[in-house]
Amino acid sequence: MKINKLMVLLVFGLLFTYGYSTTNEVNIKNSKQETTLNNKINTENLSGINLWVAKLYNNDRILYAIIVILVMASLGSIMAFGTDLVLKFFGMSVTRISHNE
Amino acid sequence: MDIFNIYLLVSGIQFNVLLLILIGFCVGVLGGFFGVGGGWIVTPALNIFGFPMPFAIGTDLANIFGQSIGAVKKHHKMGNVDWKLGFISIITSVIGLEIGSETIMTLEKAGDVGTIVRWCYILFLFSVSSYMFYDYFLNRLKQSESKAQDQNKIPEKLHNINLPPMISFPASGIESVSIWIIFSIFLFTGFLSGFMGVGGGFIIMPALVYLIGLPTAIAVGTSLMTVLFSGAYGCFTYALKGRVELIAAFIILLGASIGAQVGATAVKYIKGYGIRLLFAIMIVFAGFSVVIEQIYKVSKVPFYQSFAGIILMGIAVTMSSIIIVKLIQGAIKEKNYS
């Protein structure tokens, strides 16, 4: 199990490093021209969480990507946990199954 | 229904929240049950309902990552994830994927690559589904005659190829297989994935069952594990490029993470061949939608594009309903036995 967790971390790390480096190359190539990659959200008339997301998107794309990853991972885990409890309540809990074809 | 409309900041469009949750829920059920990401449903669905394509892809990848976390955990609990095989598949598939995308770049210089890819995709979908139907009905026929057994002989032949080094996958019940066979299979699935521009699960799941010989439930769990990693990678790179609509992805995930748990739990109640049959039906309809998409490309009649989307959404809703019904039936049956 420990090896699995280490492998998970290693693969995630490699994937993100590769993803960042390739995206950065594209950004450098496009840095001198206004492209859709440099998209900015108009923050006029925005407030609350929308304004926060817009500012994050406009000012720091790396932080935006990290926040997206964290939000998706957290929400996915919390919702899965909650749904699992509901399913268990209705008698649909899971344990190791036999693999019948 | 304007009260359910929200303004999406990044793409600058209005979108119905209920529609996002419904799309998410259906694709979550299918993802958890079949071990696929469901990008082939979500991306065109979002696009048809007004999402610009790059945002549809990026938002979908974020959702795939989120929904797969819980589903992989659940499959792991059921003993359905072969981590060792999964990691080998991720690493080898990346190489295949690069070769596939390079082939596309080369073909692009020669002319209309979209048509070639679509026809290859159609051929792939109908070939795989035909083989799955053949295998299912052959099994049913044998089942009525004698004791049921897996009719698929391809894995047995591949396992018998003695090309060292050999490797074992105890979690999948594979005692010994040449590592070169495993590499070749994942190189091929990665190539197809890169060439056709579709996510891994759609191709890896049948490959794990019909080429490597995994029990269907383990193929689903392991395929989902690879989908989790590719989703995480895709989500990160698309977010860096500013192509993930965070609020939309958040709302889709509300439905998808519930659906994924439902789908993953349903695997417990449906036998391997049942999963294969439903998968085959689903990809036949996916094939039809690609055929209609191709008709649209030739005729330029907008109706065909909408029709292709309706088929995809229709099959997603129908298949999710079937899976939920089977889950409830299975749970009631289990309760009555105990």
PDB file of N, CA and C in Angstrom, chain A residues 67-79, chain B residues 62 65-67 69-70 235 253:
ATOM      1  N   ILE A  67      -5.567  25.804  -7.708  1.00  0.00           N
ATOM      2  CA  ILE A  67      -6.871  25.913  -7.022  1.00  0.00           C
ATOM      3  C   ILE A  67      -7.895  24.982  -7.689  1.00  0.00           C
ATOM      4  N   VAL A  68      -7.888  24.946  -9.041  1.00  0.00           N
ATOM      5  CA  VAL A  68      -8.829  24.068  -9.770  1.00  0.00           C
ATOM      6  C   VAL A  68      -8.620  22.624  -9.330  1.00  0.00           C
ATOM      7  N   ILE A  69      -7.339  22.204  -9.315  1.00  0.00           N
ATOM      8  CA  ILE A  69      -7.010  20.828  -8.924  1.00  0.00           C
ATOM      9  C   ILE A  69      -7.496  20.543  -7.488  1.00  0.00           C
ATOM     10  N   LEU A  70      -7.190  21.484  -6.583  1.00  0.00           N
ATOM     11  CA  LEU A  70      -7.554  21.273  -5.172  1.00  0.00           C
ATOM     12  C   LEU A  70      -9.068  21.254  -4.977  1.00  0.00           C
ATOM     13  N   VAL A  71      -9.752  22.185  -5.662  1.00  0.00           N
ATOM     14  CA  VAL A  71     -11.214  22.242  -5.528  1.00  0.00           C
ATOM     15  C   VAL A  71     -11.849  20.957  -6.056  1.00  0.00           C
ATOM     16  N   MET A  72     -11.383  20.510  -7.224  1.00  0.00           N
ATOM     17  CA  MET A  72     -11.965  19.301  -7.826  1.00  0.00           C
ATOM     18  C   MET A  72     -11.702  18.075  -6.942  1.00  0.00           C
ATOM     19  N   ALA A  73     -10.456  17.985  -6.449  1.00  0.00           N
ATOM     20  CA  ALA A  73     -10.102  16.829  -5.613  1.00  0.00           C
ATOM     21  C   ALA A  73     -10.908  16.837  -4.311  1.00  0.00           C
ATOM     22  N   SER A  74     -11.019  18.021  -3.673  1.00  0.00           N
ATOM     23  CA  SER A  74     -11.736  18.111  -2.394  1.00  0.00           C
ATOM     24  C   SER A  74     -13.222  17.824  -2.592  1.00  0.00           C
ATOM     25  N   LEU A  75     -13.821  18.502  -3.574  1.00  0.00           N
ATOM     26  CA  LEU A  75     -15.259  18.307  -3.780  1.00  0.00           C
ATOM     27  C   LEU A  75     -15.558  16.854  -4.163  1.00  0.00           C
ATOM     28  N   GLY A  76     -14.721  16.300  -5.051  1.00  0.00           N
ATOM     29  CA  GLY A  76     -14.906  14.895  -5.465  1.00  0.00           C
ATOM     30  C   GLY A  76     -14.863  13.963  -4.265  1.00  0.00           C
ATOM     31  N   SER A  77     -13.899  14.184  -3.365  1.00  0.00           N
ATOM     32  CA  SER A  77     -13.752  13.310  -2.192  1.00  0.00           C
ATOM     33  C   SER A  77     -14.918  13.502  -1.217  1.00  0.00           C
ATOM     34  N   ILE A  78     -15.286  14.764  -0.955  1.00  0.00           N
ATOM     35  CA  ILE A  78     -16.370  15.038   0.013  1.00  0.00           C
ATOM     36  C   ILE A  78     -17.698  14.460  -0.494  1.00  0.00           C
ATOM     37  N   MET A  79     -17.995  14.718  -1.762  1.00  0.00           N
ATOM     38  CA  MET A  79     -19.268  14.224  -2.329  1.00  0.00           C
ATOM     39  C   MET A  79     -19.290  12.696  -2.348  1.00  0.00           C
TER      40      MET A  79
ATOM     41  N   ALA B  62     -11.526  18.526 -15.918  1.00  0.00           N
ATOM     42  CA  ALA B  62     -11.554  18.832 -14.480  1.00  0.00           C
ATOM     43  C   ALA B  62     -12.588  17.946 -13.789  1.00  0.00           C
ATOM     44  N   PHE B  65     -11.407  14.259 -13.503  1.00  0.00           N
ATOM     45  CA  PHE B  65     -10.465  14.102 -12.389  1.00  0.00           C
ATOM     46  C   PHE B  65     -11.220  13.997 -11.061  1.00  0.00           C
ATOM     47  N   GLY B  66     -12.146  14.941 -10.836  1.00  0.00           N
ATOM     48  CA  GLY B  66     -12.878  14.967  -9.564  1.00  0.00           C
ATOM     49  C   GLY B  66     -13.738  13.741  -9.341  1.00  0.00           C
ATOM     50  N   GLN B  67     -14.475  13.346 -10.385  1.00  0.00           N
ATOM     51  CA  GLN B  67     -15.398  12.217 -10.222  1.00  0.00           C
ATOM     52  C   GLN B  67     -14.665  10.883 -10.067  1.00  0.00           C
ATOM     53  N   ILE B  69     -11.862  10.267  -8.466  1.00  0.00           N
ATOM     54  CA  ILE B  69     -11.219  10.052  -7.161  1.00  0.00           C
ATOM     55  C   ILE B  69     -12.045   9.096  -6.288  1.00  0.00           C
ATOM     56  N   GLY B  70     -13.311   9.461  -6.088  1.00  0.00           N
ATOM     57  CA  GLY B  70     -14.177   8.646  -5.245  1.00  0.00           C
ATOM     58  C   GLY B  70     -14.448   7.276  -5.842  1.00  0.00           C
ATOM     59  N   CYS B 235      -6.573  18.233 -16.634  1.00  0.00           N
ATOM     60  CA  CYS B 235      -7.190  19.322 -15.863  1.00  0.00           C
ATOM     61  C   CYS B 235      -6.151  20.402 -15.567  1.00  0.00           C
ATOM     62  N   LEU B 253     -19.477  18.564 -11.252  1.00  0.00           N
ATOM     63  CA  LEU B 253     -18.925  17.575 -10.316  1.00  0.00           C
ATOM     64  C   LEU B 253     -19.893  17.237  -9.179  1.00  0.00           C
TER      65      LEU B 253
END
